PDB file of C-alpha atoms in Angstrom:
ATOM      1  CA  MET A   1      51.847  21.856  72.992  1.00 60.00           C
ATOM      2  CA  SER A   2      50.456  24.636  75.122  1.00 56.00           C
ATOM      3  CA  ASP A   3      50.013  22.604  77.850  1.00 67.00           C
ATOM      4  CA  LEU A   4      53.545  21.590  78.321  1.00 68.00           C
ATOM      5  CA  LEU A   5      54.656  24.425  77.589  1.00 69.00           C
ATOM      6  CA  GLY A   6      51.950  26.730  79.491  1.00 68.00           C
ATOM      7  CA  THR A   7      52.177  28.831  77.614  1.00 74.00           C
ATOM      8  CA  SER A   8      49.837  29.381  73.418  1.00 78.00           C
ATOM      9  CA  ILE A   9      51.709  29.336  70.357  1.00 82.00           C
ATOM     10  CA  GLU A  10      51.373  32.467  68.016  1.00 85.00           C
ATOM     11  CA  THR A  11      53.177  31.058  65.496  1.00 89.00           C
ATOM     12  CA  VAL A  12      55.090  27.458  63.939  1.00 87.00           C
ATOM     13  CA  VAL A  13      57.009  27.576  60.814  1.00 87.00           C
ATOM     14  CA  ASP A  14      57.756  24.397  59.522  1.00 87.00           C
ATOM     15  CA  LEU A  15      61.673  23.881  58.703  1.00 91.00           C
ATOM     16  CA  CYS A  16      62.282  20.422  57.550  1.00 89.00           C
ATOM     17  CA  ALA A  17      61.936  16.684  58.134  1.00 87.00           C
ATOM     18  CA  ARG A  18      64.457  14.698  59.574  1.00 83.00           C
ATOM     19  CA  HIS A  19      64.977  10.838  60.600  1.00 85.00           C
ATOM     20  CA  SER A  20      61.699   9.938  62.208  1.00 86.00           C
ATOM     21  CA  TRP A  21      60.967  13.775  62.975  1.00 88.00           C
ATOM     22  CA  THR A  22      59.894  17.317  61.775  1.00 93.00           C
ATOM     23  CA  LEU A  23      61.881  20.102  63.178  1.00 94.00           C
ATOM     24  CA  HIS A  24      59.409  23.559  63.929  1.00 93.00           C
ATOM     25  CA  ARG A  25      60.191  27.352  64.674  1.00 94.00           C
ATOM     26  CA  ALA A  26      57.962  28.927  66.738  1.00 92.00           C
ATOM     27  CA  LEU A  27      56.399  31.802  68.635  1.00 93.00           C
ATOM     28  CA  THR A  28      55.095  31.817  72.470  1.00 89.00           C
ATOM     29  CA  SER A  29      51.880  34.264  73.095  1.00 87.00           C
ATOM     30  CA  ASP A  30      54.823  35.773  76.007  1.00 87.00           C
ATOM     31  CA  GLY A  31      57.790  36.523  73.020  1.00 87.00           C
ATOM     32  CA  GLN A  32      59.632  33.362  73.103  1.00 90.00           C
ATOM     33  CA  GLN A  33      60.737  32.038  69.646  1.00 94.00           C
ATOM     34  CA  ILE A  34      61.462  28.040  70.580  1.00 94.00           C
ATOM     35  CA  PHE A  35      62.578  25.501  67.726  1.00 95.00           C
ATOM     36  CA  VAL A  36      60.218  21.901  68.395  1.00 94.00           C
ATOM     37  CA  LYS A  37      61.222  18.250  67.174  1.00 94.00           C
ATOM     38  CA  THR A  38      57.499  16.409  66.779  1.00 92.00           C
ATOM     39  CA  ALA A  39      56.710  12.896  65.919  1.00 90.00           C
ATOM     40  CA  ALA A  40      53.919  10.559  65.900  1.00 85.00           C
ATOM     41  CA  ASP A  41      56.418   8.400  68.155  1.00 80.00           C
ATOM     42  CA  CYS A  42      59.408   8.855  68.515  1.00 77.00           C
ATOM     43  CA  ALA A  43      59.345   8.383  73.066  1.00 84.00           C
ATOM     44  CA  PRO A  44      62.162   6.752  73.817  1.00 91.00           C
ATOM     45  CA  VAL A  45      64.520   8.957  71.455  1.00 93.00           C
ATOM     46  CA  PHE A  46      63.181  12.251  72.304  1.00 94.00           C
ATOM     47  CA  ALA A  47      63.530  11.078  76.185  1.00 95.00           C
ATOM     48  CA  ALA A  48      67.664   9.619  75.315  1.00 96.00           C
ATOM     49  CA  GLU A  49      67.609  13.650  73.860  1.00 97.00           C
ATOM     50  CA  ALA A  50      66.615  15.674  76.672  1.00 97.00           C
ATOM     51  CA  ALA A  51      68.455  12.900  79.308  1.00 97.00           C
ATOM     52  CA  GLY A  52      71.460  13.883  77.427  1.00 97.00           C
ATOM     53  CA  LEU A  53      71.016  17.656  77.681  1.00 97.00           C
ATOM     54  CA  ARG A  54      70.629  17.894  80.699  1.00 97.00           C
ATOM     55  CA  TRP A  55      73.697  15.412  82.071  1.00 96.00           C
ATOM     56  CA  LEU A  56      76.051  17.830  79.988  1.00 96.00           C
ATOM     57  CA  ALA A  57      74.914  20.735  81.215  1.00 94.00           C
ATOM     58  CA  ALA A  58      74.514  19.154  85.273  1.00 90.00           C
ATOM     59  CA  GLU A  59      77.195  21.145  87.923  1.00 76.00           C
ATOM     60  CA  THR A  60      78.198  23.812  85.495  1.00 76.00           C
ATOM     61  CA  GLU A  61      77.924  27.473  85.991  1.00 75.00           C
ATOM     62  CA  SER A  62      78.594  27.732  81.807  1.00 80.00           C
ATOM     63  CA  SER A  63      77.583  24.698  79.540  1.00 88.00           C
ATOM     64  CA  PRO A  64      77.910  25.094  75.610  1.00 96.00           C
ATOM     65  CA  VAL A  65      74.483  22.792  75.972  1.00 97.00           C
ATOM     66  CA  ALA A  66      71.172  23.813  74.697  1.00 97.00           C
ATOM     67  CA  GLU A  67      68.424  24.341  77.703  1.00 95.00           C
ATOM     68  CA  VAL A  68      65.652  21.541  77.907  1.00 96.00           C
ATOM     69  CA  LEU A  69      62.344  23.989  77.935  1.00 95.00           C
ATOM     70  CA  ALA A  70      59.882  20.919  77.636  1.00 94.00           C
ATOM     71  CA  VAL A  71      59.368  16.805  76.667  1.00 94.00           C
ATOM     72  CA  ASP A  72      56.866  13.987  76.239  1.00 92.00           C
ATOM     73  CA  ASP A  73      55.400  11.123  74.139  1.00 89.00           C
ATOM     74  CA  ARG A  74      56.128  13.451  70.864  1.00 90.00           C
ATOM     75  CA  ILE A  75      57.637  16.266  71.313  1.00 92.00           C
ATOM     76  CA  ILE A  76      60.212  18.344  72.638  1.00 95.00           C
ATOM     77  CA  VAL A  77      60.777  21.480  72.384  1.00 96.00           C
ATOM     78  CA  LEU A  78      64.615  24.091  73.135  1.00 97.00           C
ATOM     79  CA  PRO A  79      65.392  27.436  72.542  1.00 96.00           C
ATOM     80  CA  TRP A  80      65.860  28.743  69.299  1.00 96.00           C
ATOM     81  CA  LEU A  81      68.840  29.184  68.558  1.00 95.00           C
ATOM     82  CA  ALA A  82      69.672  32.524  65.907  1.00 94.00           C
ATOM     83  CA  PRO A  83      72.700  31.865  64.098  1.00 93.00           C
ATOM     84  CA  GLN A  84      75.894  33.999  63.488  1.00 93.00           C
ATOM     85  CA  ALA A  85      78.915  33.170  62.067  1.00 93.00           C
ATOM     86  CA  PRO A  86      81.774  32.053  64.639  1.00 93.00           C
ATOM     87  CA  THR A  87      84.286  34.015  65.338  1.00 96.00           C
ATOM     88  CA  VAL A  88      87.452  33.134  66.264  1.00 97.00           C
ATOM     89  CA  ASP A  89      86.786  34.503  70.052  1.00 97.00           C
ATOM     90  CA  ALA A  90      83.676  32.213  70.177  1.00 97.00           C
ATOM     91  CA  ALA A  91      85.241  29.083  68.411  1.00 97.00           C
ATOM     92  CA  ARG A  92      88.115  29.823  71.794  1.00 98.00           C
ATOM     93  CA  ARG A  93      85.655  29.565  74.375  1.00 97.00           C
ATOM     94  CA  PHE A  94      83.080  26.090  73.028  1.00 97.00           C
ATOM     95  CA  GLY A  95      87.070  24.670  73.587  1.00 98.00           C
ATOM     96  CA  ARG A  96      87.473  25.922  77.114  1.00 97.00           C
ATOM     97  CA  GLU A  97      83.493  24.819  77.698  1.00 97.00           C
ATOM     98  CA  LEU A  98      83.963  21.667  76.324  1.00 97.00           C
ATOM     99  CA  ALA A  99      87.098  20.460  78.080  1.00 97.00           C
ATOM    100  CA  THR A 100      85.365  21.909  81.305  1.00 95.00           C
ATOM    101  CA  MET A 101      81.842  19.372  80.190  1.00 96.00           C
ATOM    102  CA  HIS A 102      85.011  16.832  79.330  1.00 96.00           C
ATOM    103  CA  SER A 103      86.563  16.955  82.911  1.00 93.00           C
ATOM    104  CA  ARG A 104      83.632  16.036  84.776  1.00 87.00           C
ATOM    105  CA  SER A 105      84.250  12.361  84.917  1.00 76.00           C
ATOM    106  CA  ALA A 106      81.935   9.942  85.188  1.00 86.00           C
ATOM    107  CA  GLU A 107      81.950   6.753  87.576  1.00 89.00           C
ATOM    108  CA  PHE A 108      81.591   4.042  84.469  1.00 95.00           C
ATOM    109  CA  PHE A 109      80.969   3.975  81.283  1.00 97.00           C
ATOM    110  CA  GLY A 110      77.915   4.640  78.998  1.00 97.00           C
ATOM    111  CA  ALA A 111      74.835   6.353  80.385  1.00 97.00           C
ATOM    112  CA  GLY A 112      71.284   5.195  82.980  1.00 94.00           C
ATOM    113  CA  TRP A 113      69.400   5.791  80.328  1.00 95.00           C
ATOM    114  CA  ASN A 114      68.929   3.596  76.778  1.00 94.00           C
ATOM    115  CA  GLY A 115      70.724   5.260  73.902  1.00 96.00           C
ATOM    116  CA  TYR A 116      70.194   6.815  70.311  1.00 96.00           C
ATOM    117  CA  ILE A 117      72.118   8.174  67.946  1.00 95.00           C
ATOM    118  CA  ALA A 118      69.488   9.046  64.790  1.00 91.00           C
ATOM    119  CA  ASP A 119      67.739   7.565  65.868  1.00 88.00           C
ATOM    120  CA  ILE A 120      68.686   3.879  65.995  1.00 93.00           C
ATOM    121  CA  PRO A 121      69.597   2.256  69.810  1.00 95.00           C
ATOM    122  CA  LEU A 122      72.735   2.876  71.211  1.00 96.00           C
ATOM    123  CA  ASP A 123      74.002   0.398  74.194  1.00 96.00           C
ATOM    124  CA  ASN A 124      75.251   3.018  76.977  1.00 97.00           C
ATOM    125  CA  THR A 125      75.250  -0.309  79.025  1.00 94.00           C
ATOM    126  CA  ARG A 126      77.614   1.134  82.324  1.00 94.00           C
ATOM    127  CA  SER A 127      80.649  -1.458  82.118  1.00 92.00           C
ATOM    128  CA  GLY A 128      83.844  -0.810  83.968  1.00 92.00           C
ATOM    129  CA  GLN A 129      85.404  -2.170  81.075  1.00 91.00           C
ATOM    130  CA  ARG A 130      88.252  -0.285  79.872  1.00 95.00           C
ATOM    131  CA  TRP A 131      87.997   2.007  77.303  1.00 97.00           C
ATOM    132  CA  GLY A 132      89.071  -0.018  74.602  1.00 97.00           C
ATOM    133  CA  GLN A 133      86.773  -2.766  75.364  1.00 97.00           C
ATOM    134  CA  TRP A 134      83.576  -0.789  76.119  1.00 97.00           C
ATOM    135  CA  TYR A 135      84.659   0.310  72.501  1.00 98.00           C
ATOM    136  CA  ALA A 136      85.060  -2.186  70.588  1.00 98.00           C
ATOM    137  CA  GLU A 137      82.126  -4.080  72.193  1.00 97.00           C
ATOM    138  CA  ARG A 138      79.222  -1.092  72.408  1.00 97.00           C
ATOM    139  CA  ARG A 139      79.967   1.071  69.518  1.00 98.00           C
ATOM    140  CA  LEU A 140      82.223  -1.351  67.317  1.00 98.00           C
ATOM    141  CA  LEU A 141      80.559  -4.353  67.065  1.00 98.00           C
ATOM    142  CA  PRO A 142      76.621  -4.211  67.155  1.00 97.00           C
ATOM    143  CA  TYR A 143      77.191  -1.320  64.091  1.00 97.00           C
ATOM    144  CA  LEU A 144      78.976  -3.445  61.804  1.00 98.00           C
ATOM    145  CA  ARG A 145      76.780  -6.547  62.427  1.00 97.00           C
ATOM    146  CA  ILE A 146      73.439  -4.790  61.128  1.00 96.00           C
ATOM    147  CA  GLY A 147      75.512  -2.922  58.438  1.00 96.00           C
ATOM    148  CA  HIS A 148      78.048  -5.627  57.068  1.00 96.00           C
ATOM    149  CA  GLN A 149      75.694  -6.411  54.294  1.00 95.00           C
ATOM    150  CA  HIS A 150      77.669  -3.026  53.182  1.00 97.00           C
ATOM    151  CA  LEU A 151      81.103  -4.305  53.278  1.00 97.00           C
ATOM    152  CA  ASP A 152      82.430  -7.236  51.092  1.00 96.00           C
ATOM    153  CA  PRO A 153      83.803 -10.069  53.398  1.00 97.00           C
ATOM    154  CA  ALA A 154      87.454  -8.843  53.604  1.00 98.00           C
ATOM    155  CA  GLU A 155      86.239  -5.183  55.175  1.00 97.00           C
ATOM    156  CA  VAL A 156      84.527  -6.809  56.773  1.00 98.00           C
ATOM    157  CA  ARG A 157      87.657  -8.749  58.599  1.00 98.00           C
ATOM    158  CA  LEU A 158      89.373  -5.363  58.597  1.00 98.00           C
ATOM    159  CA  VAL A 159      87.066  -3.922  61.453  1.00 98.00           C
ATOM    160  CA  GLU A 160      86.810  -7.304  62.954  1.00 98.00           C
ATOM    161  CA  LYS A 161      90.932  -7.162  63.143  1.00 98.00           C
ATOM    162  CA  ILE A 162      91.019  -3.703  65.248  1.00 98.00           C
ATOM    163  CA  ILE A 163      87.824  -4.717  66.947  1.00 98.00           C
ATOM    164  CA  ALA A 164      90.559  -7.462  68.192  1.00 97.00           C
ATOM    165  CA  SER A 165      93.936  -5.354  68.725  1.00 97.00           C
ATOM    166  CA  ILE A 166      91.207  -2.867  70.340  1.00 97.00           C
ATOM    167  CA  ASP A 167      93.851  -2.856  73.344  1.00 95.00           C
ATOM    168  CA  ALA A 168      96.919  -2.058  71.303  1.00 96.00           C
ATOM    169  CA  LEU A 169      94.986   0.844  69.847  1.00 97.00           C
ATOM    170  CA  ALA A 170      93.145   2.233  72.024  1.00 97.00           C
ATOM    171  CA  GLY A 171      96.283   4.691  74.090  1.00 96.00           C
ATOM    172  CA  PRO A 172      96.798   5.593  77.371  1.00 95.00           C
ATOM    173  CA  GLU A 173      93.786   4.976  80.239  1.00 94.00           C
ATOM    174  CA  GLU A 174      91.716   8.572  80.727  1.00 93.00           C
ATOM    175  CA  PRO A 175      89.261   8.075  83.528  1.00 94.00           C
ATOM    176  CA  PRO A 176      84.321   7.818  81.824  1.00 96.00           C
ATOM    177  CA  ALA A 177      84.542  11.710  80.368  1.00 96.00           C
ATOM    178  CA  ARG A 178      81.002  13.234  79.587  1.00 96.00           C
ATOM    179  CA  ILE A 179      80.666  13.798  75.971  1.00 97.00           C
ATOM    180  CA  HIS A 180      78.283  15.099  73.552  1.00 98.00           C
ATOM    181  CA  GLY A 181      78.545  11.435  71.322  1.00 98.00           C
ATOM    182  CA  ASP A 182      78.025  12.768  67.950  1.00 97.00           C
ATOM    183  CA  LEU A 183      79.498  16.154  67.498  1.00 97.00           C
ATOM    184  CA  TRP A 184      79.676  16.442  63.786  1.00 95.00           C
ATOM    185  CA  SER A 185      79.784  20.319  63.029  1.00 93.00           C
ATOM    186  CA  GLY A 186      75.637  19.992  62.356  1.00 93.00           C
ATOM    187  CA  ASN A 187      75.577  19.327  65.904  1.00 96.00           C
ATOM    188  CA  LEU A 188      76.944  22.237  66.974  1.00 97.00           C
ATOM    189  CA  LEU A 189      75.589  25.615  66.261  1.00 97.00           C
ATOM    190  CA  TRP A 190      76.840  28.954  66.596  1.00 97.00           C
ATOM    191  CA  SER A 191      74.779  31.567  68.470  1.00 96.00           C
ATOM    192  CA  ALA A 192      75.029  35.053  70.788  1.00 93.00           C
ATOM    193  CA  GLY A 193      79.116  35.229  70.535  1.00 93.00           C
ATOM    194  CA  ARG A 194      79.484  31.465  72.121  1.00 95.00           C
ATOM    195  CA  GLY A 195      78.662  27.821  70.824  1.00 97.00           C
ATOM    196  CA  VAL A 196      75.922  25.947  71.930  1.00 97.00           C
ATOM    197  CA  LEU A 197      75.568  21.724  71.668  1.00 98.00           C
ATOM    198  CA  ILE A 198      72.188  19.932  70.356  1.00 97.00           C
ATOM    199  CA  ASP A 199      70.754  16.372  69.621  1.00 96.00           C
ATOM    200  CA  PRO A 200      73.351  14.400  71.720  1.00 97.00           C
ATOM    201  CA  ALA A 201      73.961  10.617  72.248  1.00 97.00           C
ATOM    202  CA  ALA A 202      75.160  11.189  74.916  1.00 97.00           C
ATOM    203  CA  HIS A 203      77.032   9.260  77.647  1.00 97.00           C
ATOM    204  CA  ALA A 204      80.415   8.661  79.525  1.00 97.00           C
ATOM    205  CA  GLY A 205      83.079   8.291  77.094  1.00 97.00           C
ATOM    206  CA  HIS A 206      86.742   9.082  76.175  1.00 98.00           C
ATOM    207  CA  ARG A 207      86.952  12.535  75.102  1.00 97.00           C
ATOM    208  CA  GLU A 208      88.883  12.039  72.148  1.00 98.00           C
ATOM    209  CA  THR A 209      85.357  10.461  70.617  1.00 98.00           C
ATOM    210  CA  ASP A 210      84.057  13.927  70.389  1.00 98.00           C
ATOM    211  CA  LEU A 211      87.844  15.972  69.057  1.00 98.00           C
ATOM    212  CA  ALA A 212      87.849  13.388  66.195  1.00 98.00           C
ATOM    213  CA  MET A 213      83.816  13.795  65.320  1.00 97.00           C
ATOM    214  CA  LEU A 214      84.164  17.167  64.794  1.00 96.00           C
ATOM    215  CA  ALA A 215      86.959  16.379  62.664  1.00 96.00           C
ATOM    216  CA  LEU A 216      85.308  14.128  60.755  1.00 95.00           C
ATOM    217  CA  PHE A 217      83.084  16.029  58.004  1.00 89.00           C
ATOM    218  CA  GLY A 218      85.123  19.037  58.666  1.00 84.00           C
ATOM    219  CA  ASN A 219      84.790  22.345  60.760  1.00 86.00           C
ATOM    220  CA  ASP A 220      85.945  25.301  59.671  1.00 86.00           C
ATOM    221  CA  HIS A 221      87.266  26.220  63.316  1.00 94.00           C
ATOM    222  CA  LEU A 222      88.430  23.135  65.033  1.00 96.00           C
ATOM    223  CA  ASP A 223      92.372  24.704  65.049  1.00 96.00           C
ATOM    224  CA  ASN A 224      90.286  27.793  67.017  1.00 97.00           C
ATOM    225  CA  ILE A 225      88.129  25.036  69.401  1.00 98.00           C
ATOM    226  CA  LEU A 226      91.766  23.006  69.930  1.00 98.00           C
ATOM    227  CA  ASP A 227      93.858  25.653  71.063  1.00 98.00           C
ATOM    228  CA  GLY A 228      90.660  27.031  73.806  1.00 98.00           C
ATOM    229  CA  TYR A 229      90.561  23.155  74.576  1.00 98.00           C
ATOM    230  CA  THR A 230      93.884  22.400  75.353  1.00 97.00           C
ATOM    231  CA  GLU A 231      95.368  25.446  77.292  1.00 97.00           C
ATOM    232  CA  THR A 232      91.916  24.433  79.564  1.00 97.00           C
ATOM    233  CA  VAL A 233      92.850  20.580  79.701  1.00 96.00           C
ATOM    234  CA  PRO A 234      95.927  18.568  77.954  1.00 96.00           C
ATOM    235  CA  LEU A 235      94.893  16.118  75.466  1.00 97.00           C
ATOM    236  CA  ALA A 236      97.364  12.089  75.974  1.00 96.00           C
ATOM    237  CA  GLU A 237     100.063  12.048  73.555  1.00 95.00           C
ATOM    238  CA  GLY A 238      99.739  10.487  70.355  1.00 96.00           C
ATOM    239  CA  TRP A 239      95.712  11.697  69.996  1.00 97.00           C
ATOM    240  CA  ARG A 240      95.478  12.783  66.738  1.00 97.00           C
ATOM    241  CA  ALA A 241      96.791   9.376  65.605  1.00 97.00           C
ATOM    242  CA  ARG A 242      93.792   7.729  67.195  1.00 98.00           C
ATOM    243  CA  ILE A 243      90.653   9.714  65.614  1.00 98.00           C
ATOM    244  CA  PRO A 244      90.534   6.894  63.053  1.00 98.00           C
ATOM    245  CA  LEU A 245      89.952   4.679  65.325  1.00 98.00           C
ATOM    246  CA  HIS A 246      87.223   7.250  66.858  1.00 98.00           C
ATOM    247  CA  GLN A 247      85.663   8.212  63.804  1.00 98.00           C
ATOM    248  CA  LEU A 248      84.634   4.639  63.110  1.00 98.00           C
ATOM    249  CA  HIS A 249      81.399   4.289  65.503  1.00 98.00           C
ATOM    250  CA  PRO A 250      80.146   7.153  63.155  1.00 98.00           C
ATOM    251  CA  LEU A 251      81.125   6.156  60.183  1.00 98.00           C
ATOM    252  CA  LEU A 252      79.667   2.246  60.466  1.00 98.00           C
ATOM    253  CA  VAL A 253      76.235   3.924  62.129  1.00 97.00           C
ATOM    254  CA  HIS A 254      76.195   6.254  58.718  1.00 97.00           C
ATOM    255  CA  LEU A 255      76.825   3.163  57.449  1.00 97.00           C
ATOM    256  CA  VAL A 256      73.640   1.323  58.884  1.00 96.00           C
ATOM    257  CA  LEU A 257      71.874   4.638  57.654  1.00 94.00           C
ATOM    258  CA  PHE A 258      72.906   6.018  54.481  1.00 94.00           C
ATOM    259  CA  GLY A 259      74.659   2.499  52.376  1.00 92.00           C
ATOM    260  CA  GLY A 260      77.208   2.388  51.010  1.00 91.00           C
ATOM    261  CA  ARG A 261      78.262   5.695  49.807  1.00 94.00           C
ATOM    262  CA  TYR A 262      80.135   5.841  52.755  1.00 96.00           C
ATOM    263  CA  ARG A 263      81.988   2.508  52.800  1.00 96.00           C
ATOM    264  CA  ARG A 264      85.131   3.797  50.834  1.00 97.00           C
ATOM    265  CA  ALA A 265      85.189   5.963  54.457  1.00 97.00           C
ATOM    266  CA  LEU A 266      85.031   3.460  56.568  1.00 98.00           C
ATOM    267  CA  VAL A 267      87.819   1.487  55.066  1.00 98.00           C
ATOM    268  CA  ARG A 268      90.052   4.551  55.245  1.00 97.00           C
ATOM    269  CA  ALA A 269      89.444   5.274  58.813  1.00 98.00           C
ATOM    270  CA  ALA A 270      90.075   1.417  59.531  1.00 98.00           C
ATOM    271  CA  ASN A 271      93.818   0.883  57.723  1.00 98.00           C
ATOM    272  CA  ALA A 272      94.306   4.409  59.790  1.00 98.00           C
ATOM    273  CA  ALA A 273      93.568   2.491  62.917  1.00 97.00           C
ATOM    274  CA  LEU A 274      95.455   0.118  62.481  1.00 96.00           C
ATOM    275  CA  ARG A 275      99.081   2.122  61.045  1.00 94.00           C
ATOM    276  CA  ALA A 276      99.200   4.231  64.249  1.00 91.00           C
ATOM    277  CA  GLY A 277      98.898   1.300  66.023  1.00 78.00           C
TER     278      GLY A 277
END
């Protein structure tokens, strides 16, 4: 790690293990605190994380995205973000910056690198399809195929019905937006008066996906984030009714990762998505 950073490491504090890697806080010889994620064999995952962070931060002077200090086959290094309780102003600022990030559209849905969500492959094949078809084929169907054993046949058919009806459920067409792709509250850190994004599954997708993910597991400052967001870029009519549709992908991923404990939440979201449509 010293060679990668160009400075020696004075101390390392082990934090925890998560998925296939371990997390650490370290202090360099020049006094910089850093966050280190390391694993024996996660080169594609770390490469995707670094590419996503850099892509989300590109072409803007004020990005709500953590800087990548270093990355190789076994390690990724970010600045240490000292935690701070979020304020109303910080939440609104994050909403404005998130809206600005989303407004930098892309030519195609997908991304120019192989994606991962946690340590599960994520199909980022670029496509000029309508978003609904891309979402159904690249985000819903693959994880339904992997996780179907945790559902009964009627529940599998329920998700398949959404896939078959996706054009009627997807809402107004929007251009591909640069999105975080895994924006639950644990991947939004509050530090130095602002919100900062980490651990993306970044790709060009639908901006409502990030907002739906923020709502999925709860965020105490979501209303303030949305205030900042909508004062910067308005959302399409009916976006709140489409939240369950956008939540189906992360719930399918959680079904794959953690099993049947997410079955009920998935079925609730699927039924709500169909009712909204």
